[in-house]
Tab-separated table of C-alpha atoms and ligand atoms in Angstrom:
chain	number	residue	atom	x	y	z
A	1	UNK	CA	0.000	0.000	0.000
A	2	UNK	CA	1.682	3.458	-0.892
A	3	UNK	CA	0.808	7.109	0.215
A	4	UNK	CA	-1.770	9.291	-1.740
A	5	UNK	CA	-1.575	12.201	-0.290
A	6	UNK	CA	-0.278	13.984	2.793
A	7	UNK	CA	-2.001	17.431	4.373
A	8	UNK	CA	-1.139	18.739	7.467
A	9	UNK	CA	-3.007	21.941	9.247
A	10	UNK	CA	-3.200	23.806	12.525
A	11	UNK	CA	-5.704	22.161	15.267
A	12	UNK	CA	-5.874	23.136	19.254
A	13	UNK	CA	-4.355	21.622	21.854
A	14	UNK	CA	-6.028	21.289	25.054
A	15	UNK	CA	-4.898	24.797	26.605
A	16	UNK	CA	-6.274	26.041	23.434
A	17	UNK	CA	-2.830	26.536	21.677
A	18	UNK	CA	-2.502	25.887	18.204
A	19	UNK	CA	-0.656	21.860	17.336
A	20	UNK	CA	-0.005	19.987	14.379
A	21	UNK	CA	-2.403	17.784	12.763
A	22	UNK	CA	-1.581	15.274	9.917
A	23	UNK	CA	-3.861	13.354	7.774
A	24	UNK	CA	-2.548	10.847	5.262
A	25	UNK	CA	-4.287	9.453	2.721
A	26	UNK	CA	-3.650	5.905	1.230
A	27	UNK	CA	-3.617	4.517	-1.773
A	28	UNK	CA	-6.874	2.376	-0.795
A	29	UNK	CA	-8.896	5.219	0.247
A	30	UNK	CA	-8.370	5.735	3.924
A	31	UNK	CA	-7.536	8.251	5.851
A	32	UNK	CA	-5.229	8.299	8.885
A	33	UNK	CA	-4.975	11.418	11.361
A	34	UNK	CA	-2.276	11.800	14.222
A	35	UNK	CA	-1.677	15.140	16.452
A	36	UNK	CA	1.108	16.234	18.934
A	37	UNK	CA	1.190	17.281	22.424
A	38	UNK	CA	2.638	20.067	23.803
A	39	UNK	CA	4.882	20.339	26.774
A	40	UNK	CA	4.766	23.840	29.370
A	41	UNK	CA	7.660	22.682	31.893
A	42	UNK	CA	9.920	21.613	29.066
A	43	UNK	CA	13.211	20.564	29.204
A	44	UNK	CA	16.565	22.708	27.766
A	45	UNK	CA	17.531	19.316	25.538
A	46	UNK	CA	13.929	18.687	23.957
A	47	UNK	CA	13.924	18.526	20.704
A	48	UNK	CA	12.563	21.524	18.838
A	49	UNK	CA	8.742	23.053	19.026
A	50	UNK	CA	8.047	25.321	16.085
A	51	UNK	CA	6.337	28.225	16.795
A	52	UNK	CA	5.897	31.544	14.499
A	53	UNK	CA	6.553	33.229	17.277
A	54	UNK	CA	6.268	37.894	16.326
A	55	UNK	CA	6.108	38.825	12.469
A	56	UNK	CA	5.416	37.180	9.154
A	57	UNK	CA	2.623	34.643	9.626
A	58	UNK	CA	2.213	35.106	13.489
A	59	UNK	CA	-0.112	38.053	11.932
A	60	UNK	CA	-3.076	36.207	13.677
A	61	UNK	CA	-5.052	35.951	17.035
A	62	UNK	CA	-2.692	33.417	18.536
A	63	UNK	CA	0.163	35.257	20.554
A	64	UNK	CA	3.044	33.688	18.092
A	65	UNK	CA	2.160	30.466	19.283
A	66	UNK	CA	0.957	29.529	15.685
A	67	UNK	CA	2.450	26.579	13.927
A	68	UNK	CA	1.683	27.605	10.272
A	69	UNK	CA	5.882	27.464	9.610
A	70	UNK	CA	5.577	23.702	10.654
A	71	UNK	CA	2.395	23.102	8.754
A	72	UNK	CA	4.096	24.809	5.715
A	73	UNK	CA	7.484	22.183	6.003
A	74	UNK	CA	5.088	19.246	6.123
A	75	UNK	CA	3.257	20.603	3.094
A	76	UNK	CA	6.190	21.946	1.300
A	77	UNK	CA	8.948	19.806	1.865
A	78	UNK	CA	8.096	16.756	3.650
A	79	UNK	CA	5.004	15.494	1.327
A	80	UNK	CA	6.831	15.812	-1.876
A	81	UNK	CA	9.062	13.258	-0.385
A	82	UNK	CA	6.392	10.899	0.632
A	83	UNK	CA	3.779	10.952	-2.094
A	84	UNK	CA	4.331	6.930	-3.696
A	85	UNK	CA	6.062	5.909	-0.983
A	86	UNK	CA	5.025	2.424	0.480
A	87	UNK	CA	4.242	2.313	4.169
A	88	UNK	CA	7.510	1.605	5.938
A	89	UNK	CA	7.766	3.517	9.227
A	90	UNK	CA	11.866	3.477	9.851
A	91	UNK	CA	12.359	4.446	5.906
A	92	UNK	CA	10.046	7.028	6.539
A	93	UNK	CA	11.721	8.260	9.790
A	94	UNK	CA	15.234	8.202	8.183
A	95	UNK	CA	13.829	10.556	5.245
A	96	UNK	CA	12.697	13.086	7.824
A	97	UNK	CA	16.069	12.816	9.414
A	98	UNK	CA	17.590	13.709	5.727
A	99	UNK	CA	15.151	16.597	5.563
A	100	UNK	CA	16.489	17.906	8.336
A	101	UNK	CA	19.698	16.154	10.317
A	102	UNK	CA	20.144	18.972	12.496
A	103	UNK	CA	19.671	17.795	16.241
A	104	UNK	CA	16.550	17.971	18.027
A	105	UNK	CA	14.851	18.780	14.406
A	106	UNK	CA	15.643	22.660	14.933
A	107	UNK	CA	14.854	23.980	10.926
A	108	UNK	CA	11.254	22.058	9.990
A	109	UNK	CA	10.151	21.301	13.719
A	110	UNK	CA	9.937	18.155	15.985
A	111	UNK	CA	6.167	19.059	15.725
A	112	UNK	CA	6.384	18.679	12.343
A	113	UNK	CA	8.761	15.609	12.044
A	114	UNK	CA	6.578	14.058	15.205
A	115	UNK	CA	3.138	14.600	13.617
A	116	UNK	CA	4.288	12.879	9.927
A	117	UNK	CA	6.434	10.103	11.905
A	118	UNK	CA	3.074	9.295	14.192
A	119	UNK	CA	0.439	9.314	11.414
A	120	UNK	CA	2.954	6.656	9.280
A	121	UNK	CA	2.984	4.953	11.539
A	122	UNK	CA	-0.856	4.879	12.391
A	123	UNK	CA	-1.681	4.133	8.394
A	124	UNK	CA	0.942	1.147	8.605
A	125	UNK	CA	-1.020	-0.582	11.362
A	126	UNK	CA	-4.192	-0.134	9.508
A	127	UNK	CA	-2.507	-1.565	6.275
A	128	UNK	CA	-1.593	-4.675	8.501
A	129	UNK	CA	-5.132	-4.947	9.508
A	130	UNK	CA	-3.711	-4.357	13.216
A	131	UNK	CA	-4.770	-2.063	16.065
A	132	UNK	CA	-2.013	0.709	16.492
A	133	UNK	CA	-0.817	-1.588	19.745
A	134	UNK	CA	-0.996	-4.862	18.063
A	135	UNK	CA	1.209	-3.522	15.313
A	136	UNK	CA	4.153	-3.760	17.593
A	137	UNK	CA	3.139	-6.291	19.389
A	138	UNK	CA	1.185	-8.649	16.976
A	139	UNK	CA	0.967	-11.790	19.187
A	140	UNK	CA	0.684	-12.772	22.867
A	141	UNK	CA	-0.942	-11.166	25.147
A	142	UNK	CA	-1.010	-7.411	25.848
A	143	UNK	CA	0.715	-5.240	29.172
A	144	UNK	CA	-1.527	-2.394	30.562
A	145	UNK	CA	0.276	-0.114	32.196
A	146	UNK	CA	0.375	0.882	35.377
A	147	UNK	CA	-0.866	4.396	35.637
A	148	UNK	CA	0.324	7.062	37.659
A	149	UNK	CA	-2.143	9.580	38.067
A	150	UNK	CA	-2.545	13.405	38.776
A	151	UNK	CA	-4.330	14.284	42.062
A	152	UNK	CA	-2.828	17.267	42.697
A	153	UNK	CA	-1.259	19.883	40.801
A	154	UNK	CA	1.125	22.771	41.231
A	155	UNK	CA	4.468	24.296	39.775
A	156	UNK	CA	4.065	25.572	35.849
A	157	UNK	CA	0.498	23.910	35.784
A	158	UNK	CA	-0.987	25.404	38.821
A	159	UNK	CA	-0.024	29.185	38.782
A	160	UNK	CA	2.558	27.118	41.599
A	161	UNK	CA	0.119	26.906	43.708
A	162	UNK	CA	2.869	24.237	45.289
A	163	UNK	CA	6.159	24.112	44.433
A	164	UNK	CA	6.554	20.683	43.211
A	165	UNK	CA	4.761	19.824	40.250
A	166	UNK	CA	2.252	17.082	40.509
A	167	UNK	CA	1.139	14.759	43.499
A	168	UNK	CA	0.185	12.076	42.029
A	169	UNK	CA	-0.957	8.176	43.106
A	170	UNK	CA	0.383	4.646	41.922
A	171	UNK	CA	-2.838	1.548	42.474
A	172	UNK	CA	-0.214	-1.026	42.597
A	173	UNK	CA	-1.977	-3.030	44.561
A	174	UNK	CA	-5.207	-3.337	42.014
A	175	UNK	CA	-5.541	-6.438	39.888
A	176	UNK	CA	-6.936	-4.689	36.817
A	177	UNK	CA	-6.396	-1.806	34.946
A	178	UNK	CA	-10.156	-1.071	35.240
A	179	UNK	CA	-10.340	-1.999	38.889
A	180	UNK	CA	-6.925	1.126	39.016
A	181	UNK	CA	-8.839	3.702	37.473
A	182	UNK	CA	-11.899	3.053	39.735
A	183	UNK	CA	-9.499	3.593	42.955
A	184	UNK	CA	-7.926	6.791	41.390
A	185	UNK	CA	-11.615	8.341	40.536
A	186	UNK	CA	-12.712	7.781	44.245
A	187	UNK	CA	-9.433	9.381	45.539
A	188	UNK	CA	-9.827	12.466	43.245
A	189	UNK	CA	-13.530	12.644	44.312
A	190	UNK	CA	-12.642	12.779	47.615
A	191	UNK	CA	-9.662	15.145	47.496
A	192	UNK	CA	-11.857	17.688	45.625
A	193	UNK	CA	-14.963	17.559	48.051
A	194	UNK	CA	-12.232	17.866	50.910
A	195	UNK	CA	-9.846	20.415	49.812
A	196	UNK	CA	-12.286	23.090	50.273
A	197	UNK	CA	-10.153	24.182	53.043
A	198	UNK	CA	-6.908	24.972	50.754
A	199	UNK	CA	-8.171	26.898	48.200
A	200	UNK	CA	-10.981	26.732	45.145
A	201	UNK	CA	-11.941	23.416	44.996
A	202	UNK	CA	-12.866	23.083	41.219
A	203	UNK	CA	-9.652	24.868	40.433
A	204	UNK	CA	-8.657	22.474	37.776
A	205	UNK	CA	-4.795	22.857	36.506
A	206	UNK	CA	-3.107	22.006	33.284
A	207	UNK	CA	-3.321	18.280	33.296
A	208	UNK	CA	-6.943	17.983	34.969
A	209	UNK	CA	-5.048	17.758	38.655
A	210	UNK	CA	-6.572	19.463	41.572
A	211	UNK	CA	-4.889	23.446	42.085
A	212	UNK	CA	-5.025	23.251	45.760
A	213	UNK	CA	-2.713	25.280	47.764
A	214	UNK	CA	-0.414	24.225	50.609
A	215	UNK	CA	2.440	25.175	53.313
A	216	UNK	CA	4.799	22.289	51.940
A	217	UNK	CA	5.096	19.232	49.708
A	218	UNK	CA	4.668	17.506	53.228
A	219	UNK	CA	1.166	18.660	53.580
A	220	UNK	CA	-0.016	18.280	50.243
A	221	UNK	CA	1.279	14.499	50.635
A	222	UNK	CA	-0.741	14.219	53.747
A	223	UNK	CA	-3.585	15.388	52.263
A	224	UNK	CA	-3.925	12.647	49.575
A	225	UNK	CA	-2.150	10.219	51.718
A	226	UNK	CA	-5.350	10.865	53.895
A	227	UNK	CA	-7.544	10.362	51.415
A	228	UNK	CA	-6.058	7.176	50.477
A	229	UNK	CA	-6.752	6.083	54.035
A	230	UNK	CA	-10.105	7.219	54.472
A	231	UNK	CA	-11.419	5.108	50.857
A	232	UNK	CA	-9.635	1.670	53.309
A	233	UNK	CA	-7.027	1.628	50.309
A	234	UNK	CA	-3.551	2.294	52.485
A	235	UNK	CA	-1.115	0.047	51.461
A	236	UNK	CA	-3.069	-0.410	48.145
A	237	UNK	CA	-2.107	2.729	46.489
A	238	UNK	CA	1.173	4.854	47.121
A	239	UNK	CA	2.097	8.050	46.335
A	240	UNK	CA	4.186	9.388	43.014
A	241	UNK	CA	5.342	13.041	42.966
A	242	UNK	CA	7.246	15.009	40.000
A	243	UNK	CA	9.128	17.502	41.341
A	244	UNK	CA	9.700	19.147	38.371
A	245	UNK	CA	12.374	20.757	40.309
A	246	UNK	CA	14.383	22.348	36.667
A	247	UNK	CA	11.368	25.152	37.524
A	248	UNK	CA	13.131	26.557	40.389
A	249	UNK	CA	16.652	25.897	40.200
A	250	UNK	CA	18.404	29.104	38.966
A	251	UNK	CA	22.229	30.070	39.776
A	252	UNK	CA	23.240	26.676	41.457
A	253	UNK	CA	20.215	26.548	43.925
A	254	UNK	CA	16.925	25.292	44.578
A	255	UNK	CA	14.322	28.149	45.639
A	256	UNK	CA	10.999	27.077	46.895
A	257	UNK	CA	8.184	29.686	46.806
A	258	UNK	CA	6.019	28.282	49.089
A	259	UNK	CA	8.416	28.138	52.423
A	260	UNK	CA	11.099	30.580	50.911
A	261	UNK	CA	13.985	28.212	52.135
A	262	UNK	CA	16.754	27.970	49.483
A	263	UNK	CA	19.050	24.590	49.074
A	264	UNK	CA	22.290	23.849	47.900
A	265	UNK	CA	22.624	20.719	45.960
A	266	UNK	CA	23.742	18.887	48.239
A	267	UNK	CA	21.085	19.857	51.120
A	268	UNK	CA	18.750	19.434	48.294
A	269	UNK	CA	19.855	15.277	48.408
A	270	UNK	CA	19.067	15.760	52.076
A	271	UNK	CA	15.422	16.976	51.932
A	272	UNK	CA	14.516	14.499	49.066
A	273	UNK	CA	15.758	12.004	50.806
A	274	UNK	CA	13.738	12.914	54.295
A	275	UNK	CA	10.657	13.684	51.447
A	276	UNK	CA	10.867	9.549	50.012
A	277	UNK	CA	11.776	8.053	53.390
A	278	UNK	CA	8.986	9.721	55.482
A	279	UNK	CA	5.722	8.711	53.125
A	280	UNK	CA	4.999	6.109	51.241
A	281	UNK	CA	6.476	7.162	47.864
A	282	UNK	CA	7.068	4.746	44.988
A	283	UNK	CA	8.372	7.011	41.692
A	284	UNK	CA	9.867	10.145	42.327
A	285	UNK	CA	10.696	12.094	39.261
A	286	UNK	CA	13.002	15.138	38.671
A	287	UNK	CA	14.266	15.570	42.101
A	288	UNK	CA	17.316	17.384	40.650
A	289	UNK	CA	17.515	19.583	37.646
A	290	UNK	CA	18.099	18.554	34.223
A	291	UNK	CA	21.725	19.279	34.395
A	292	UNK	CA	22.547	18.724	38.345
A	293	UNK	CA	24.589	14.832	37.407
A	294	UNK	CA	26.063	14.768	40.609
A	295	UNK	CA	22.942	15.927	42.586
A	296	UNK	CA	20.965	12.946	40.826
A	297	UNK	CA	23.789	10.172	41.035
A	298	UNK	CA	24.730	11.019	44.871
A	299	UNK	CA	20.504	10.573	45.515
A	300	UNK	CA	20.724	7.448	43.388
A	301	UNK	CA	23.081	5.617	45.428
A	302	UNK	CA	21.547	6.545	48.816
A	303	UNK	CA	17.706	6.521	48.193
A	304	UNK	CA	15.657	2.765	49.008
A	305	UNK	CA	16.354	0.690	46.909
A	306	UNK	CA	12.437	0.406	45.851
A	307	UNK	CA	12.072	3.511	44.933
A	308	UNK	CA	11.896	4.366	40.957
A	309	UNK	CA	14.041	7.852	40.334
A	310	UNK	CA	12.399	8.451	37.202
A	311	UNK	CA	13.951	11.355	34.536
A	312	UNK	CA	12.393	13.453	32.293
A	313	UNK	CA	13.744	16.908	31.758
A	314	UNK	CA	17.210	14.800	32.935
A	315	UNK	CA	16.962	12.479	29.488
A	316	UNK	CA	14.081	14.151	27.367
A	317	UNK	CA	14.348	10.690	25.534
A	318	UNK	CA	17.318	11.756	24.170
A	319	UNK	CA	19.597	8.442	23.657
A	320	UNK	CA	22.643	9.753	24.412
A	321	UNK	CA	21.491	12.187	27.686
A	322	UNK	CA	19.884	8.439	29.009
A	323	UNK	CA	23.043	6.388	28.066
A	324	UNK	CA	25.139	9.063	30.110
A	325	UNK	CA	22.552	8.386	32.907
A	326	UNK	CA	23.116	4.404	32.390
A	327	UNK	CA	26.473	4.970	32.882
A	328	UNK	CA	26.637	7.631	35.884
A	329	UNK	CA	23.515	5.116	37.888
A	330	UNK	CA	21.729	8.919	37.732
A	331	UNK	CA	18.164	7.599	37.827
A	332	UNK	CA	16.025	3.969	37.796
A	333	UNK	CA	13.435	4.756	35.130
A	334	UNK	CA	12.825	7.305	32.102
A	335	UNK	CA	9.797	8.931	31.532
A	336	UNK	CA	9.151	8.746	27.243
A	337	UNK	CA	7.803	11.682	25.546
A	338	UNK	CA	7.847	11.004	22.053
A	339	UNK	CA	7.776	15.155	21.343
A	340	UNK	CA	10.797	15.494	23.528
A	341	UNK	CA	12.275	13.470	20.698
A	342	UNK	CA	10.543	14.386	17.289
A	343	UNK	CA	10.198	10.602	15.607
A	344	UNK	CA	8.012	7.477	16.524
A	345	UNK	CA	11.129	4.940	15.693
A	346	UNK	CA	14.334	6.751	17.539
A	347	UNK	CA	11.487	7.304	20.802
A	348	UNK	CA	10.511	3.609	20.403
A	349	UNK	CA	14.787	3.023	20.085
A	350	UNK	CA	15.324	5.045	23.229
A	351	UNK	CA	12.937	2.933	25.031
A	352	UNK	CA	14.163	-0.244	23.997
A	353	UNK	CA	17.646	0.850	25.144
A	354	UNK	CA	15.995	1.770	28.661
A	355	UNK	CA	14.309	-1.694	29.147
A	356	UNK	CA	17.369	-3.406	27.990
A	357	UNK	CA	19.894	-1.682	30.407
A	358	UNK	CA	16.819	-2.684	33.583
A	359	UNK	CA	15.409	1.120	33.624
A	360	UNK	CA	11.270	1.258	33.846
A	361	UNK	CA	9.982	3.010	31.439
A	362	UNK	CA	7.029	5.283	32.101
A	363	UNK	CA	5.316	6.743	28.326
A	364	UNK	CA	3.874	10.156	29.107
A	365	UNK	CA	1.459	12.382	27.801
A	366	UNK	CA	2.427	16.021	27.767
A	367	UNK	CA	0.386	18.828	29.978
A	368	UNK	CA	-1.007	20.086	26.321
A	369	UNK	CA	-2.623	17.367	24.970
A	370	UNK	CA	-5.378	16.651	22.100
A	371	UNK	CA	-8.192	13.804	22.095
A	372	UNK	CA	-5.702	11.574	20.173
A	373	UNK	CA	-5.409	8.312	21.786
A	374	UNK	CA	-2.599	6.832	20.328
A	375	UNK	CA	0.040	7.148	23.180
A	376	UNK	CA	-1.964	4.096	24.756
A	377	UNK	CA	-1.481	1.887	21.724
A	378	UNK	CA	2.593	2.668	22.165
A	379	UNK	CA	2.689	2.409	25.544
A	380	UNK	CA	0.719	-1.037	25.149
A	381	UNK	CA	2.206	-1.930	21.958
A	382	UNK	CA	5.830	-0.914	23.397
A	383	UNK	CA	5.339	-3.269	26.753
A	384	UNK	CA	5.989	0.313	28.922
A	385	UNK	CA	4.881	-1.236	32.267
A	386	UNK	CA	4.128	2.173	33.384
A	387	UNK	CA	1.588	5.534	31.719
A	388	UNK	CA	1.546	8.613	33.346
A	389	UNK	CA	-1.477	10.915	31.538
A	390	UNK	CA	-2.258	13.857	34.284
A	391	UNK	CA	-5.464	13.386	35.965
A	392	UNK	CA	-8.766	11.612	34.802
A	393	UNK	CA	-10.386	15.074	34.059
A	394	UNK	CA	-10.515	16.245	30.392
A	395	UNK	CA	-11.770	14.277	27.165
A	396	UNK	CA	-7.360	14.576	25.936
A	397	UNK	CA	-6.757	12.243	29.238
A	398	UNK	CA	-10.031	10.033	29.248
A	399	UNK	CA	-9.191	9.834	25.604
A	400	UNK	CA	-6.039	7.637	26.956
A	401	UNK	CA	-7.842	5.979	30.066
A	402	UNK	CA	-10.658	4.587	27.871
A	403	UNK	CA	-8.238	3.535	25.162
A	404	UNK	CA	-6.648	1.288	27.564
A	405	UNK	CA	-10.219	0.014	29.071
A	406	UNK	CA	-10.737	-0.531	25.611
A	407	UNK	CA	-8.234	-2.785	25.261
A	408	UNK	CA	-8.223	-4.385	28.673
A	409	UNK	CA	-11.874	-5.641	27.411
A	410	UNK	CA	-11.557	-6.580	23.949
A	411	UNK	CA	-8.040	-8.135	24.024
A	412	UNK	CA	-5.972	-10.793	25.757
A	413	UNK	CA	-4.335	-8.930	28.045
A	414	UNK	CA	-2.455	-8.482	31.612
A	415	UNK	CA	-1.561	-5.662	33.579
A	416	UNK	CA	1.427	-4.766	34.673
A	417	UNK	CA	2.824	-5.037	38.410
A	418	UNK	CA	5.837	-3.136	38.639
A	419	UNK	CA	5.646	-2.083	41.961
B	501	LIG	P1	4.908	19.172	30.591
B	501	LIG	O1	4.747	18.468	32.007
B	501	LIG	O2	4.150	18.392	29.585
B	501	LIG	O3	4.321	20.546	30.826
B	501	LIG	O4	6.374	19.226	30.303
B	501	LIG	C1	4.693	17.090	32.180
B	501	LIG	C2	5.803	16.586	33.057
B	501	LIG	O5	6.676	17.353	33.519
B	501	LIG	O6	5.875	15.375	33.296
B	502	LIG	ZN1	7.866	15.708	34.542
């Protein structure tokens, strides 16, 4: 089956921003459509977002946030190159690369790249007669993830209403992913009806996560910690936070708003450590900044040995920032965004590498997301163990959530325990 035709044109993302959209067309009369996410607490080594940004065609209503320049290169310069072409995903991927081999896709956009790379890939499952999941994993059956899930929500998402970014909860103990998402819905519940004491209650943040404010990360753990309790599920379901802590590291330290101490690196170590030994904590992610190797190695080596240090702005699936972190024993687990790294087949290489060299691997959704569903197929199709997706508010997460019930009832499937 080849490619007919290739269009791509600006949709909105879920904070109303303007994202890529691609529709293919094959040669047997279907249509295929795949659209990016968008990241707000982004890492320095992601690969590039194009954005018009003042002049030219930013003339519009959207800030220079508009992506007509990336709509334009798929258009102009990467359709050319794909009308005829037969459906083969790493050819593909490698002609996108010869577009443009600069790193991190800085001239025609990782937005650009990511959207034509995802919707490939997409049409080649449907010309195998395969679900997007069973593509890459056509027999045998499937691994839900585990999902870690938004209940509260501060840093870049939140106005920082906390300092951290999300507080978020792990059902390890449920035997279903169904059975998971019915726990994490009863803990939200609850945390929204009782947070009326620290602050607007419907305040909903970037990724569907509660905005509640608080004195510490402490409190805000105790909070959902006693919601856990109250539902009977202690023990059940632990807690996950992402620090997110690149947002307030500037000129070697570690400010927090909320208590207005300041931390060297080192005392930094110190208070994550007191942080993951006090509560029940299973994943912590970005405890350190995206450049602080020591900071991340020295917690490495000292932190319980359950506990997953899982990086994102650290590796921004980037295969040579995680094969440095391999080496150094920075972190446990990598979170994969596949807009941190621009193409379906070097994100899916980067998490390969991961599970190979024992790291978790925990696909992610970004804080701007669309109704697209297909990071559930990778993360299923891709045997990721782990999904993180914000909360369960918003059709761009449920999108996700009832992809994988979707799955978990028509498929052979099991879910994954990796805590
Ligand atoms: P982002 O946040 O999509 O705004 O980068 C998600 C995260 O930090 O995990
Ligand atoms: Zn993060």
């Amino acid at each position: 089956m080849n490619i007919k035709k290739v269009l791509a044109y600006q949709v909105l993302d879920s904070r109303g921003r303007p994202t890529v959209a691609v529709t293919l067309t094959l040669s047997d009369g279907s249509m295929h459509t795949a659209r990016v996410p968008s990241g707000a607490s982004t890492g320095a080594h992601e690969a590039h977002e194009l954005r018009d940004g003042g002049g030219g065609k930013a003339e519009n209503f959207y800030g220079g946030k508009s992506v007509f320049s990336a709509v334009a290169n798929v258009n102009e310069i990467i359709a050319p190159k794909l009308i005829g072409h037969s459906l083969n995903p790493a050819a593909i991927d490698g002609i996108l690369v010869e577009v443009d081999p600069t790193p991190g896709h800085q001239r025609i956009g990782a937005n650009a790249t990511l959207a034509t790379s995802l919707v490939v890939a997409k049409a080649s499952a449907h010309a195998s007669g395969k679900s997007l999941a069973r593509f890459y994993q056509p027999t045998g059956p499937l691994l839900i993830p585990m999902p870690m899930v938004n209940i509260l929500s501060g840093g870049a998402h939140a106005n920082r209403s906390l300092d951290i970014q999300d507080v978020l909860v792990i059902p390890h103990a449920a035997q279903s992913f169904a059975e998971a998402l019915s726990w994490i819905v009863a803990i939200r519940e609850r945390a929204a009806s009782d947070g009326k004491s620290h602050g607007v209650t419907h305040l909903v943040a970037d990724e569907g996560g509660l905005g509640l404010s608080f004195a510490s990360t402490d409190d805000a753990c105790e909070f959902v910690l006693a919601q856990i309790e109250l539902l009977g599920l202690s023990g059940k379901v632990s807690l996950a936070l992402d620090i997110a802590s690149t947002q307030f590291f500037a000129a070697n330290k570690y400010s927090l708003t909320t208590s207005g101490k300041t931390f060297s690196s080192e005392e930094f170590v110190n208070e994550m450590l007191n942080l993951v030994n006090t509560y029940p904590i299973s994943s912590i992610e970005d405890p350190f900044a995206e450049d602080d190797w020591a900071a991340w190695s020295a917690f490495t080596a000292q932190a319980p040995d359950k506990l997953q240090i899982l990086g994102d702005d650290l590796f921004t699936t980037n295969l040579h920032r995680l094969e440095r972190g391999i080496a150094e024993k920075s972190a446990t687990a990598i979170l994969i965004k596949a807009n941190q790294n621009g193409l379906v087949t070097s994100t899916h290489r980067v998490l390969d590498h991961a599970q190979a060299n024992n790291f978790a691997t925990v696909v992610s959704a970004r804080s701007g997301e669309t109704e697209d569903s297909w990071l559930a197929d990778l993360a299923i199709g891709w045997r990721a163990g782990q999904i993180k997706v914000g909360s369960t508010h918003g059709s761009e997460r449920t999108a996700k959530w009832n992809r994988l019930l979707e799955i978990e009832a028509l498929d052979e499937t099991e879910f994954s325990k990796p805590f």
